[in-house]
Tab-separated table of C-alpha atoms in Angstrom:
chain	number	residue	atom	x	y	z
A	1	ALA	CA	-79.165	34.768	27.228
A	2	GLU	CA	-78.835	34.250	23.492
A	3	TRP	CA	-76.887	31.622	21.804
A	4	PRO	CA	-73.531	33.303	20.546
A	5	LEU	CA	-73.439	32.055	17.260
A	6	ARG	CA	-75.840	30.292	15.105
A	7	PRO	CA	-73.562	27.592	13.430
A	8	GLY	CA	-76.440	26.180	11.272
A	9	ASP	CA	-76.849	29.524	9.516
A	10	LYS	CA	-75.071	29.537	6.128
A	11	LYS	CA	-72.871	32.724	5.495
A	12	THR	CA	-71.240	33.978	2.584
A	13	SER	CA	-68.509	35.174	4.431
A	14	TRP	CA	-67.214	34.544	8.113
A	15	ASP	CA	-65.002	36.483	10.579
A	16	LYS	CA	-62.314	34.053	11.165
A	17	ASP	CA	-62.743	34.074	15.063
A	18	GLU	CA	-66.416	33.782	14.421
A	19	PHE	CA	-66.124	30.804	12.392
A	20	LEU	CA	-63.673	29.178	14.845
A	21	ASP	CA	-66.091	29.763	17.606
A	22	SER	CA	-68.889	28.106	15.534
A	23	ILE	CA	-66.615	24.948	15.385
A	24	TYR	CA	-66.023	25.147	18.692
A	25	TRP	CA	-69.527	25.077	19.845
A	26	ILE	CA	-70.818	22.402	17.475
A	27	ARG	CA	-67.828	20.350	19.048
A	28	GLN	CA	-69.166	20.973	22.441
A	29	LEU	CA	-72.531	19.862	21.469
A	30	LEU	CA	-71.168	16.765	19.748
A	31	ALA	CA	-69.598	15.946	22.815
A	32	VAL	CA	-72.563	16.143	25.058
A	33	VAL	CA	-74.711	14.043	22.420
A	34	PHE	CA	-72.026	11.358	21.664
A	35	GLY	CA	-71.072	11.360	25.590
A	36	VAL	CA	-74.813	10.437	26.625
A	37	LEU	CA	-75.089	7.979	23.541
A	38	TRP	CA	-71.998	5.867	24.408
A	39	GLY	CA	-72.995	5.923	28.160
A	40	ILE	CA	-76.583	4.667	27.366
A	41	ILE	CA	-75.424	2.346	24.622
A	42	LYS	CA	-72.482	1.082	26.895
A	43	PHE	CA	-69.676	1.612	24.719
A	44	LYS	CA	-66.345	0.393	26.304
A	45	GLY	CA	-62.940	1.199	26.102
A	46	PHE	CA	-60.392	2.292	22.944
A	47	ILE	CA	-62.929	1.649	20.270
A	48	GLY	CA	-65.478	4.308	21.705
A	49	ILE	CA	-62.519	6.886	22.013
A	50	LEU	CA	-61.351	6.197	18.142
A	51	MET	CA	-65.199	6.347	16.933
A	52	TYR	CA	-65.876	9.521	18.851
A	53	VAL	CA	-62.774	11.318	17.319
A	54	ALA	CA	-63.345	9.912	13.848
A	55	LEU	CA	-66.910	10.787	13.824
A	56	ASN	CA	-66.218	14.353	15.868
A	57	LEU	CA	-63.521	14.983	12.834
A	58	LEU	CA	-65.806	13.788	10.093
A	59	ILE	CA	-68.762	15.880	11.170
A	60	VAL	CA	-66.744	19.284	11.254
A	61	PHE	CA	-65.011	18.380	8.230
A	62	LEU	CA	-68.541	18.022	6.611
A	63	TYR	CA	-69.821	20.966	8.067
A	64	TYR	CA	-67.162	23.493	6.953
A	65	THR	CA	-66.215	21.795	3.496
A	66	SER	CA	-69.860	20.980	2.273
A	67	TYR	CA	-72.334	22.965	4.302
A	68	GLN	CA	-70.522	26.106	4.771
A	69	ASN	CA	-68.469	25.651	1.335
A	70	ILE	CA	-65.543	27.688	2.719
A	71	ASP	CA	-61.762	28.123	1.566
A	72	GLU	CA	-60.232	26.241	4.605
A	73	GLU	CA	-57.008	28.193	3.871
A	74	GLU	CA	-58.706	31.311	4.772
A	75	TYR	CA	-59.092	29.929	8.191
A	76	GLY	CA	-55.741	28.482	8.913
A	77	GLY	CA	-56.086	25.278	7.060
A	78	HIS	CA	-57.348	21.740	7.869
A	79	VAL	CA	-55.192	21.199	10.788
A	80	GLU	CA	-56.304	24.376	12.316
A	81	LEU	CA	-59.745	23.736	11.835
A	82	ALA	CA	-59.546	20.075	13.001
A	83	LYS	CA	-57.853	20.824	16.320
A	84	GLU	CA	-60.214	23.821	17.074
A	85	GLY	CA	-62.008	22.925	20.433
A	86	LEU	CA	-61.234	19.274	20.119
A	87	LEU	CA	-59.706	18.572	23.289
A	88	THR	CA	-62.026	20.518	25.315
A	89	SER	CA	-64.886	18.672	23.780
A	90	PHE	CA	-63.209	15.436	24.170
A	91	SER	CA	-62.943	16.094	28.054
A	92	LEU	CA	-66.560	16.789	28.003
A	93	PHE	CA	-67.254	13.835	26.082
A	94	LEU	CA	-65.414	11.589	28.624
A	95	VAL	CA	-67.486	13.175	31.378
A	96	PHE	CA	-70.732	12.608	30.031
A	97	TRP	CA	-69.650	9.192	28.861
A	98	ILE	CA	-68.216	7.947	31.865
A	99	ILE	CA	-71.063	9.188	33.985
A	100	LEU	CA	-73.704	7.826	31.894
A	101	TYR	CA	-72.148	4.474	31.570
A	102	THR	CA	-71.679	4.166	35.384
A	103	LEU	CA	-75.250	5.075	35.943
A	104	TYR	CA	-76.328	2.212	33.493
A	105	VAL	CA	-74.007	-0.269	34.262
A	106	GLN	CA	-74.173	0.163	38.237
A	107	PRO	CA	-77.529	1.872	39.230
A	108	MET	CA	-77.188	4.245	42.450
A	109	GLY	CA	-78.679	1.805	44.798
A	110	HIS	CA	-75.938	-0.670	44.450
A	111	MET	CA	-72.682	1.345	44.459
A	112	VAL	CA	-70.143	0.103	46.663
A	113	THR	CA	-68.760	2.533	49.201
A	114	GLY	CA	-65.322	2.666	50.618
């Protein structure tokens, strides 16, 4: 199977759904990367969540304003682009963060069984 989109490819024009799909997949990739990093670094609490959301929004914003250089109004505006795939990526981020954090803080051999 081939990657459905190539978000790294600069295009002169995007179909709206295709561009929103590229943002969705970028967010999923960021969720996995940041979730693994946050777990390994052992971030805790609300500051970790806040940092993830801020970095996610910033990276996607820079992607469509600086790298792709699109007119955001053609794709529903900043709000539409900001929320595209954000909640699903947040869930994925939490899964990776929690699993990796748990593995690094409490190794498998020392798990408490109920």
